[in-house]
CSV table of C-alpha atoms and ligand atoms in Angstrom, one decimal:
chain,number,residue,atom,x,y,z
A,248,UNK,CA,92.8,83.5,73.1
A,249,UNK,CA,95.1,85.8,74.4
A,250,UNK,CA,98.0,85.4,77.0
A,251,UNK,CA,98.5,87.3,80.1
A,252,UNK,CA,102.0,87.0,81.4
A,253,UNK,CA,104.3,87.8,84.0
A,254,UNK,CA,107.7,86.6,86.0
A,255,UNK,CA,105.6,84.1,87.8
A,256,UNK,CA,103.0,83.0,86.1
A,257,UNK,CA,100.6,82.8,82.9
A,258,UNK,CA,97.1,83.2,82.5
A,259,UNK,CA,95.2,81.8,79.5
A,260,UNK,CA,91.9,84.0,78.6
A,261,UNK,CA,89.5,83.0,76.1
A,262,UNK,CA,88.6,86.5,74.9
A,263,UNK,CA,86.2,85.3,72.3
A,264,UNK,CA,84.1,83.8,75.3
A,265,UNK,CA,83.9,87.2,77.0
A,266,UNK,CA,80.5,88.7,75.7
A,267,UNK,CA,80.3,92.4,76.6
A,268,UNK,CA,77.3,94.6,76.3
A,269,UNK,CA,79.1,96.8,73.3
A,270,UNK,CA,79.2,93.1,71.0
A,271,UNK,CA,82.0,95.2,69.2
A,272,UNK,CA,84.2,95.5,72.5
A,273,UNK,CA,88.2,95.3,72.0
A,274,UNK,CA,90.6,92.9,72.7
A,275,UNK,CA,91.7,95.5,75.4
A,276,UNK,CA,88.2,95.7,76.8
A,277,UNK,CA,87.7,92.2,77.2
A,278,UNK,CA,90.8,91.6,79.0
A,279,UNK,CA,90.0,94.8,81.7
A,280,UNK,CA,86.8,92.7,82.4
A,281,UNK,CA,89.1,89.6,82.3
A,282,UNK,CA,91.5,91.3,85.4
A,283,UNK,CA,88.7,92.7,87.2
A,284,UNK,CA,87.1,89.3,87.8
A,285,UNK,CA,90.4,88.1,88.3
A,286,UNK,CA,91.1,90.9,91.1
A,287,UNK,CA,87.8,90.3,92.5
A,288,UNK,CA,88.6,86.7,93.4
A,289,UNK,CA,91.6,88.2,95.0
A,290,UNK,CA,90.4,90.7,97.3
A,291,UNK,CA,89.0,94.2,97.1
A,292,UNK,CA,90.7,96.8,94.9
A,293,UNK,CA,90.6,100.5,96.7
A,294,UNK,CA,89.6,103.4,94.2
A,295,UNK,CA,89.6,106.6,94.5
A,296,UNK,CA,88.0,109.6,92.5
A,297,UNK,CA,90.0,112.2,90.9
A,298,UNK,CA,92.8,110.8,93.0
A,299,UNK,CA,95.6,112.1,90.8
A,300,UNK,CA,94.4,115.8,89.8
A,301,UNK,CA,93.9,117.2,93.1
A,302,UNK,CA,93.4,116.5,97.1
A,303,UNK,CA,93.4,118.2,100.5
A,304,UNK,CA,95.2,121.7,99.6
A,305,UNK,CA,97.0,120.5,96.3
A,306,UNK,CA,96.4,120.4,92.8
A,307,UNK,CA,98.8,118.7,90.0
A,308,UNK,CA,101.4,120.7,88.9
A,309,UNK,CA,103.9,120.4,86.4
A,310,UNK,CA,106.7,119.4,89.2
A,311,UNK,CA,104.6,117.2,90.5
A,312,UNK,CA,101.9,116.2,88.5
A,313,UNK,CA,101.3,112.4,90.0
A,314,UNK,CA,100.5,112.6,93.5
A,315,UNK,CA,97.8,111.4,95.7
A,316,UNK,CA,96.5,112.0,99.0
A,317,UNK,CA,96.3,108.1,99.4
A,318,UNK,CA,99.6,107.7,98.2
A,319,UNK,CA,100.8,110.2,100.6
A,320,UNK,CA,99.2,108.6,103.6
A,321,UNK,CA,100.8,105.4,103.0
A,322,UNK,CA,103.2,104.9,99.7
A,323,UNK,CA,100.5,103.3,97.8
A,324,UNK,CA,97.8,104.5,94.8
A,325,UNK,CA,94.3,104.0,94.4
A,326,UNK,CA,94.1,100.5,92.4
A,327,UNK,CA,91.1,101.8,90.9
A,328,UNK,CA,90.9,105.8,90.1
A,329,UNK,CA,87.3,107.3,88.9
A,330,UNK,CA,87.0,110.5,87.1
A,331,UNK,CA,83.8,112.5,86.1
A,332,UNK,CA,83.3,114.1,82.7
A,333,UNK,CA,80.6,116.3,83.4
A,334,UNK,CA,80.9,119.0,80.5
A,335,UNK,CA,82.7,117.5,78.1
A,336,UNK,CA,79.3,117.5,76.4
A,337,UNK,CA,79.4,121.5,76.5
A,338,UNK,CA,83.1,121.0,74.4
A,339,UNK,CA,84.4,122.4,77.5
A,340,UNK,CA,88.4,122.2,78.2
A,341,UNK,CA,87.8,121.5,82.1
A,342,UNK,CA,85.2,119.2,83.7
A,343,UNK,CA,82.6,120.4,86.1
A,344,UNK,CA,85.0,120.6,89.3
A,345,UNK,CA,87.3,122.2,87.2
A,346,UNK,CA,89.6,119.5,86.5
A,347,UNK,CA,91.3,120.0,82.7
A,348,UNK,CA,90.4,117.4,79.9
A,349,UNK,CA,93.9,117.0,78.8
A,350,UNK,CA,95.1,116.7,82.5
A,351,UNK,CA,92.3,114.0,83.1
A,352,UNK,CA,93.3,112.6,79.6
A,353,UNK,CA,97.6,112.4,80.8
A,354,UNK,CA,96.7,111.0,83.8
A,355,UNK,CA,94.3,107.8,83.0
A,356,UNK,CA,97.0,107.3,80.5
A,357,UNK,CA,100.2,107.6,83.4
A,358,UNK,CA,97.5,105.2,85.5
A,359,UNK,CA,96.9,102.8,82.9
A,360,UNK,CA,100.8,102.2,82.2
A,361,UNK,CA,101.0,101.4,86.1
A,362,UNK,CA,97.9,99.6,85.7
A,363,UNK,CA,95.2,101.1,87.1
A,364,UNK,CA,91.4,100.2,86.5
A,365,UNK,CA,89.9,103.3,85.6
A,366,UNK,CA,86.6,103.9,85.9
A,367,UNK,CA,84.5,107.6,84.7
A,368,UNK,CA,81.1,108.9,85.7
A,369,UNK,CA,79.2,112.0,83.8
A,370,UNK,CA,77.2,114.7,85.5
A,371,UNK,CA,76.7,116.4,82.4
A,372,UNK,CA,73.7,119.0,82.2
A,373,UNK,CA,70.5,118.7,81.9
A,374,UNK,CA,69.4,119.5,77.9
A,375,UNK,CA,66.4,120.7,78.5
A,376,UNK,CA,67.1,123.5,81.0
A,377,UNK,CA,71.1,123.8,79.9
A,378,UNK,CA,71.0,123.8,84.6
A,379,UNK,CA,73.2,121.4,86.0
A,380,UNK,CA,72.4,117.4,86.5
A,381,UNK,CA,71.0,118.4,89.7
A,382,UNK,CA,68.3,120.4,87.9
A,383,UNK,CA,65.5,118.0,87.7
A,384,UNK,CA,63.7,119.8,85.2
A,385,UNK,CA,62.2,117.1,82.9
A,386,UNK,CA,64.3,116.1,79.9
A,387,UNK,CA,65.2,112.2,79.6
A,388,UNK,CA,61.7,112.6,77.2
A,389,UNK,CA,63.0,115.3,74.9
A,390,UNK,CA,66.7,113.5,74.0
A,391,UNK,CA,65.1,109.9,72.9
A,392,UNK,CA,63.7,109.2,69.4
A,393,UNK,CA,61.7,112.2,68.1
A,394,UNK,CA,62.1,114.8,71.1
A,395,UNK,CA,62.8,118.3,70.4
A,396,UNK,CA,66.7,117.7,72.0
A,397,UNK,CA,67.3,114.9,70.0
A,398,UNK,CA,69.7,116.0,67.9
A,399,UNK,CA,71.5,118.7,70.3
A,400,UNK,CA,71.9,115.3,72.5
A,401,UNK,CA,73.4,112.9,70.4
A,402,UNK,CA,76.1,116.0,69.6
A,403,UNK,CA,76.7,115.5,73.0
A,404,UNK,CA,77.7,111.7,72.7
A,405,UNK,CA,79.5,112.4,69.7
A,406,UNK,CA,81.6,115.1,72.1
A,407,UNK,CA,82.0,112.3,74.8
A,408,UNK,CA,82.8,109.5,72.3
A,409,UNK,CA,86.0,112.0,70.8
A,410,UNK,CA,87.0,112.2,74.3
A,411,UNK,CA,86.8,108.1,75.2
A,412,UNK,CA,88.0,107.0,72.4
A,413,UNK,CA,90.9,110.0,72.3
A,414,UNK,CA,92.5,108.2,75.9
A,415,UNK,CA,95.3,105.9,73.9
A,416,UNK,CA,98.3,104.0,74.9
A,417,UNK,CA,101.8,104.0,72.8
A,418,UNK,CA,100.3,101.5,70.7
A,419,UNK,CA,97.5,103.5,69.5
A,420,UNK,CA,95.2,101.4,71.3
A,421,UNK,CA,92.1,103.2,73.2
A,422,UNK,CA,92.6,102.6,76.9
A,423,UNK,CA,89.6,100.2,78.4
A,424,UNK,CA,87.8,101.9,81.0
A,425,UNK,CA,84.7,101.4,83.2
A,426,UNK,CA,81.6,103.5,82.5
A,427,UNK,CA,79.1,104.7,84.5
A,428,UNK,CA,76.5,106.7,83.4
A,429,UNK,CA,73.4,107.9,84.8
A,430,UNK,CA,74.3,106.4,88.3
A,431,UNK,CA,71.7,106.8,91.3
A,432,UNK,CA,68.9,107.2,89.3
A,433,UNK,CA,66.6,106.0,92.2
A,434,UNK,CA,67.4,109.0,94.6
A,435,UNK,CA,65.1,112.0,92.9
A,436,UNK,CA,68.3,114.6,92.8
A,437,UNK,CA,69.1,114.3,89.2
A,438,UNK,CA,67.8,114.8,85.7
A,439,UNK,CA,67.7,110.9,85.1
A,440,UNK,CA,66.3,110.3,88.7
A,441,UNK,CA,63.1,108.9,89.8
A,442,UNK,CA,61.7,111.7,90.5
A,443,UNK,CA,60.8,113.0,87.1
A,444,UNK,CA,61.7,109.9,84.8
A,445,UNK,CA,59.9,106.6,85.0
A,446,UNK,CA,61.8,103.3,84.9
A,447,UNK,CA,60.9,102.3,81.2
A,448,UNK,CA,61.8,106.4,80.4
A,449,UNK,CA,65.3,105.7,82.3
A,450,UNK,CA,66.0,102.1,80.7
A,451,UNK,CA,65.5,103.5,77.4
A,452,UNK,CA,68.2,106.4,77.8
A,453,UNK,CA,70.6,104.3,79.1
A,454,UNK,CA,70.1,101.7,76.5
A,455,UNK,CA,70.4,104.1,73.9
A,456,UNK,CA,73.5,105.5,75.3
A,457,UNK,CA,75.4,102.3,74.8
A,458,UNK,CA,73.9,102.2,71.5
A,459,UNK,CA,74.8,105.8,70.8
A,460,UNK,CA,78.3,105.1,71.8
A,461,UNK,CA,79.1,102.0,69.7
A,462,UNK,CA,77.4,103.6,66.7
A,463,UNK,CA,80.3,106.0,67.2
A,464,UNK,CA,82.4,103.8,67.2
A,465,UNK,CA,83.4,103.7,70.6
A,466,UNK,CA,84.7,99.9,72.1
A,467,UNK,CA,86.3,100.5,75.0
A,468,UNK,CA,84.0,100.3,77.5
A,469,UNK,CA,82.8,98.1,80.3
A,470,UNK,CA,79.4,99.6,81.1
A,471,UNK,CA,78.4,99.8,84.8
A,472,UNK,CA,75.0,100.3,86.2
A,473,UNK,CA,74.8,101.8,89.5
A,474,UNK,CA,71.2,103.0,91.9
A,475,UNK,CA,72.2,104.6,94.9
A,476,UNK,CA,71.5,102.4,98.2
A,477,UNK,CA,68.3,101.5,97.9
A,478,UNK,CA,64.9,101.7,99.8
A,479,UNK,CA,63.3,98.5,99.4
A,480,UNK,CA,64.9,95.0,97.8
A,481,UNK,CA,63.2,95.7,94.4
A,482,UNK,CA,65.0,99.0,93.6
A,483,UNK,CA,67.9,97.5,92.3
A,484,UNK,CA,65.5,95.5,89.4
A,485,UNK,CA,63.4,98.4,88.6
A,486,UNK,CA,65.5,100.9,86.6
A,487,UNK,CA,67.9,97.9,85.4
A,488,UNK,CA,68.4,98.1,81.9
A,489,UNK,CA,69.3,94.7,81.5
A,490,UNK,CA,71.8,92.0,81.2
A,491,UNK,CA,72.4,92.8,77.2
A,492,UNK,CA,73.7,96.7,78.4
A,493,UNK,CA,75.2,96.1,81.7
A,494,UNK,CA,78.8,94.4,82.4
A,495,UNK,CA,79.2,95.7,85.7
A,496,UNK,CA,76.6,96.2,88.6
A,497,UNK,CA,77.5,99.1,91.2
A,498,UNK,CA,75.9,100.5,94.2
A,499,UNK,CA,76.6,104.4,95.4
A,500,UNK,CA,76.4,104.0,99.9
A,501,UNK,CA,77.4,106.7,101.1
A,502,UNK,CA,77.3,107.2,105.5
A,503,UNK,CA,75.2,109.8,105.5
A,504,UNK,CA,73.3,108.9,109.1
A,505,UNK,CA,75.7,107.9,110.9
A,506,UNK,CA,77.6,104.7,111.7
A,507,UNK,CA,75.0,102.4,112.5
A,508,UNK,CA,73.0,103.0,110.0
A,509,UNK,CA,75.8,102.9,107.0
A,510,UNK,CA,76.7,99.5,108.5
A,511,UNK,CA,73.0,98.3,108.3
A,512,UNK,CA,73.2,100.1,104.5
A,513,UNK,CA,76.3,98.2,103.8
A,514,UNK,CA,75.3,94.6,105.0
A,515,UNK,CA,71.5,94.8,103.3
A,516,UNK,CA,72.7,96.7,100.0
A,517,UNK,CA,75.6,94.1,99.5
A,518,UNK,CA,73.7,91.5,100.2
A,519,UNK,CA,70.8,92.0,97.6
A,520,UNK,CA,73.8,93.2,95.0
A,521,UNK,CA,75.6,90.1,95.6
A,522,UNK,CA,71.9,88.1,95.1
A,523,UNK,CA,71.5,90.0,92.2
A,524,UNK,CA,74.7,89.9,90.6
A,525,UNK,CA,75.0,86.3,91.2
A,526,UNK,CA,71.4,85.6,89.4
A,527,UNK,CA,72.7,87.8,86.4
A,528,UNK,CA,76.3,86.6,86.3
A,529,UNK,CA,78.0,90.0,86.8
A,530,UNK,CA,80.9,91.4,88.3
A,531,UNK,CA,80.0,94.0,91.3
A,532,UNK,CA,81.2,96.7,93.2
A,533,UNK,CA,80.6,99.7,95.6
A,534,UNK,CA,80.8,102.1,93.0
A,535,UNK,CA,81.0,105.3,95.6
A,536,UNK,CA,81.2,105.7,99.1
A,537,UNK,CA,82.6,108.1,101.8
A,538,UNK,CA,82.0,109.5,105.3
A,539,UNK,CA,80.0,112.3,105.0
A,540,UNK,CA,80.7,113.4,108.5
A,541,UNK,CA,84.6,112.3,108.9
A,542,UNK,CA,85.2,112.1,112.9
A,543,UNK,CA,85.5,108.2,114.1
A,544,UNK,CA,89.1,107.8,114.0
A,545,UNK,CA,88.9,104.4,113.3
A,546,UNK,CA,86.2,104.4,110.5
A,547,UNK,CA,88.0,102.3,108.0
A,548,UNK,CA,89.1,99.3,110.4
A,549,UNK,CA,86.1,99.4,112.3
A,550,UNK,CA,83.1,100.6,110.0
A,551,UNK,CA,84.0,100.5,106.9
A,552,UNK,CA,86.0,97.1,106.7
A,553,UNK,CA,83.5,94.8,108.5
A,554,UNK,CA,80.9,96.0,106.2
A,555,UNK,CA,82.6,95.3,102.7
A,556,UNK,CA,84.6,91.8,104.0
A,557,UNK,CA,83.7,89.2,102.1
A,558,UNK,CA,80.8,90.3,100.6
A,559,UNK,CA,82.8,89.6,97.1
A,560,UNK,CA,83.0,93.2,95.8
A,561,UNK,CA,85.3,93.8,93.0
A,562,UNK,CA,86.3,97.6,94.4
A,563,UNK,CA,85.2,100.1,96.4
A,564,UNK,CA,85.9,103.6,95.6
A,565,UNK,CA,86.1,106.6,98.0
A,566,UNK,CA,84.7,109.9,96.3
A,567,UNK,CA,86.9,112.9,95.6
A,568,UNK,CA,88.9,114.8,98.5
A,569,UNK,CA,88.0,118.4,97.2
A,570,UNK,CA,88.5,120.4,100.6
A,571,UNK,CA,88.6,120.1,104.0
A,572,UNK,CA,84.8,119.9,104.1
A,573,UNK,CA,83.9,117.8,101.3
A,574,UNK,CA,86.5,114.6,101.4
A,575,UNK,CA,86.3,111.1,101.4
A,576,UNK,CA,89.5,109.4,101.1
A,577,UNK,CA,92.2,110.1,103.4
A,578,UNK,CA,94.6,112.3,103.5
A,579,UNK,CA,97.9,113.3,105.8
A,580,UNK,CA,96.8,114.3,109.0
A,581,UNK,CA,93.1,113.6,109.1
A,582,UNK,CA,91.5,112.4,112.3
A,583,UNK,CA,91.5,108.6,111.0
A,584,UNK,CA,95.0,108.8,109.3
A,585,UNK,CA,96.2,106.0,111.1
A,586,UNK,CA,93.8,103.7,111.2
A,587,UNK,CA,93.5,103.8,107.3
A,588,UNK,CA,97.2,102.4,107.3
A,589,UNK,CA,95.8,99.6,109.4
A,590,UNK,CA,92.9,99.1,107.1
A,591,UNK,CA,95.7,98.9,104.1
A,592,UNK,CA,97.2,96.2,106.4
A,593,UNK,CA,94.2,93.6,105.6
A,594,UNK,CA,95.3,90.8,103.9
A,595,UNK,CA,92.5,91.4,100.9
A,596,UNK,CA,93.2,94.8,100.0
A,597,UNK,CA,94.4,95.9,97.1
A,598,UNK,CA,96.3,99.0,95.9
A,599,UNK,CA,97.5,99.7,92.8
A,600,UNK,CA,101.0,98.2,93.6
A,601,UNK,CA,99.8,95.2,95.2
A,602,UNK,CA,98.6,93.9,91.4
A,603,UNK,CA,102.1,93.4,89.9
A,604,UNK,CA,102.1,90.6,92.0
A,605,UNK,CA,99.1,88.5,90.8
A,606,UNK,CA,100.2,89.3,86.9
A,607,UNK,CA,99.1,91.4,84.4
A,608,UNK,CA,102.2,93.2,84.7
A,609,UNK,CA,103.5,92.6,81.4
A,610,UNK,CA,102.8,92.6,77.3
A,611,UNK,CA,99.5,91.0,76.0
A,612,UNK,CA,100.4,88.5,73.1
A,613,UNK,CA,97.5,88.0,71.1
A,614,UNK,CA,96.9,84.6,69.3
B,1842,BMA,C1,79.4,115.3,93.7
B,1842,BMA,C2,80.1,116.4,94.5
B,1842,BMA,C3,80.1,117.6,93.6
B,1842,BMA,C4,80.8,117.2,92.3
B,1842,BMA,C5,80.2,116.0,91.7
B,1842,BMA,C6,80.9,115.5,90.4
B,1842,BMA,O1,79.1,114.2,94.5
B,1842,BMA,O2,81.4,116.0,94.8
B,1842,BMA,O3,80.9,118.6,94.2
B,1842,BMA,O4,80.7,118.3,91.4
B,1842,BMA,O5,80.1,115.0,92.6
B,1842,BMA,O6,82.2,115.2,90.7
């Protein structure tokens, strides 16, 4: 049992009921899981990736290394704050957007002291080909059981375990994060992707990666599996590695064709996720989402909110700002600046300093 309190209130969490897909999961791990359920019955939690490291014409620097385009819209921080480790399988000191390790590494550390959810994807390469994730020459074959990548693959893991389990608060503990690898593996655009890897191929990669990871020892994840919106009501079954290697279920909806048809996308894809996520007794969340063509200036109040409103998702989080044409938060002076403050305004929203109020604030005392 361990005790979550804070000025106002207490909450008592039976960690040894929490039953995680890594069985060896910490304390820690469980009690992320344990205030992301608790969030979720509070509202919706706005992320944000790479929020921290970089947005619309700045990057961190040593004056002001913890900024965010979010924060400077409207004084608050993504709540939840995603960051992608593609290449830290190559031992790489900067991730595929060229984002340093040890920066990345500071800053999940800064967020988890101010209590951020953090949650990390991984386009890492394709080890067949050495091309990038989006080189769908076929591999998933070659890195399980006896393939010729084997063992150049699970020297990757070991690389990406170090790098988990290296992201430690001042007491030494590893910081709990979210995990979410091999995400839209229905669309055909990477490695892992429908397109050359069958369901059972995919299941088995992804089952093997949580197996891979606790074998090194890793046991601070929350594993998330996410398809990207989906094509017909059984997509979101067919690659699912199942309820023993999932904690978190996700969907990636991005509006790609326009309003109408991201607010159809929204209401069907949250619908069947809730179904599902309901039948399996999982958390879930809109694990990625943006406007691909920024221009409604009032997208958030009057797209984006009605379709996420009570469909009971724990977060949703806006992909990275990198430059004026690739964004998907907000930042000073875009078209729909002001209607995102009005979007903050909604009662259920949550930012990073909206939690301190429902708890988890202070020290953990373990029993
Ligand atoms: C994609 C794009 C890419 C980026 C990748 C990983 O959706 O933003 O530019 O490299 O995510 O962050």
């Amino acid at each position: 049992m361990v005790l979550l309190t804070s000025c106002s209130s207490t909450l008592h969490i039976p960690t040894q009921e929490i039953s995680l897909a890594d069985h060896q999961a910490s304390v820690q791990t469980k009690l992320l899981k344990a205030k992301i359920d608790f969030l979720a019955n509070k509202g919706i939690s706005i992320g944000q990736q790479d929020p921290t490291a970089y947005g619309i014409d700045w990057k961190a620097s040593t004056q002001n290394w913890y900024r965010s385009d979010m924060h400077d819209v409207m004084g608050k921080y993504p709540a939840v704050q995603g960051w992608d480790l593609g290449h830290i399988e190559l031992g790489d000191s900067i991730n595929l957007d060229t984002i340093s390790f040890d920066l990345m590494r500071r800053q999940i550390i800064e967020g988890h002291k101010r209590g951020t959810i953090t949650t990390l994807s991984w386009h890492l390469d394709n080890p067949q080909s050495n091309g990038s994730s989006w080189d769908t020459t076929a591999a998933v074959k070659t890195v399980l059981k006896t393939g010729i990548n084997r063992s150049k693959y699970v020297g990757w893991v070991s690389k990406l375990a170090t790098f988990i389990k290296s992201i430690k608060d001042d007491n030494n503990n590893a910081i709990p994060i979210v995990f979410r690898p091999y995400h839209e593996m229905n669309g055909g655009w990477f490695w892992w992707g429908v397109k050359i890897c069958t369901p059972e191929e995919y299941k088995a990669l992804f089952r093997d990666l949580v197996k891979l990871l606790s074998d090194f020892e890793v046991h601070n994840i929350l594993y998330a599996y996410s398809p990207n919106t989906l094509n017909n009501p059984q997509e979101y079954e067919r690659f699912y590695p199942g309820d023993k290697f999932v904690d978190i279920l996700g969907i990636d909806i991005y509006n790609h064709g326009g309003d109408a048809s991201f607010a159809e996308k929204l209401q069907k894809d949250l619908g069947l996720l809730r179904q599902f996520a309901q039948a399996h007794n999982k958390t879930f969340a809109l694990t990625e989402t943006g406007n691909v063509a920024p221009g409604n200036p009032n997208w958030w109040t009057k797209i984006l909110y009605p379709g996420i409103q009570e469909t009971g998702i724990a977060w949703v989080l806006f992909w990275r700002n990198a430059r004026k044409n690739h964004y998907f938060g907000i930042y000073p002076g875009a078209v729909s600046a002001t209607d995102f403050r009005n979007f903050a305004q909604k009662k259920e929203v949550i930012f990073l300093e909206d939690i301190d109020q429902f708890t988890f604030k202070s020290q953990n005392k373990i029993q």
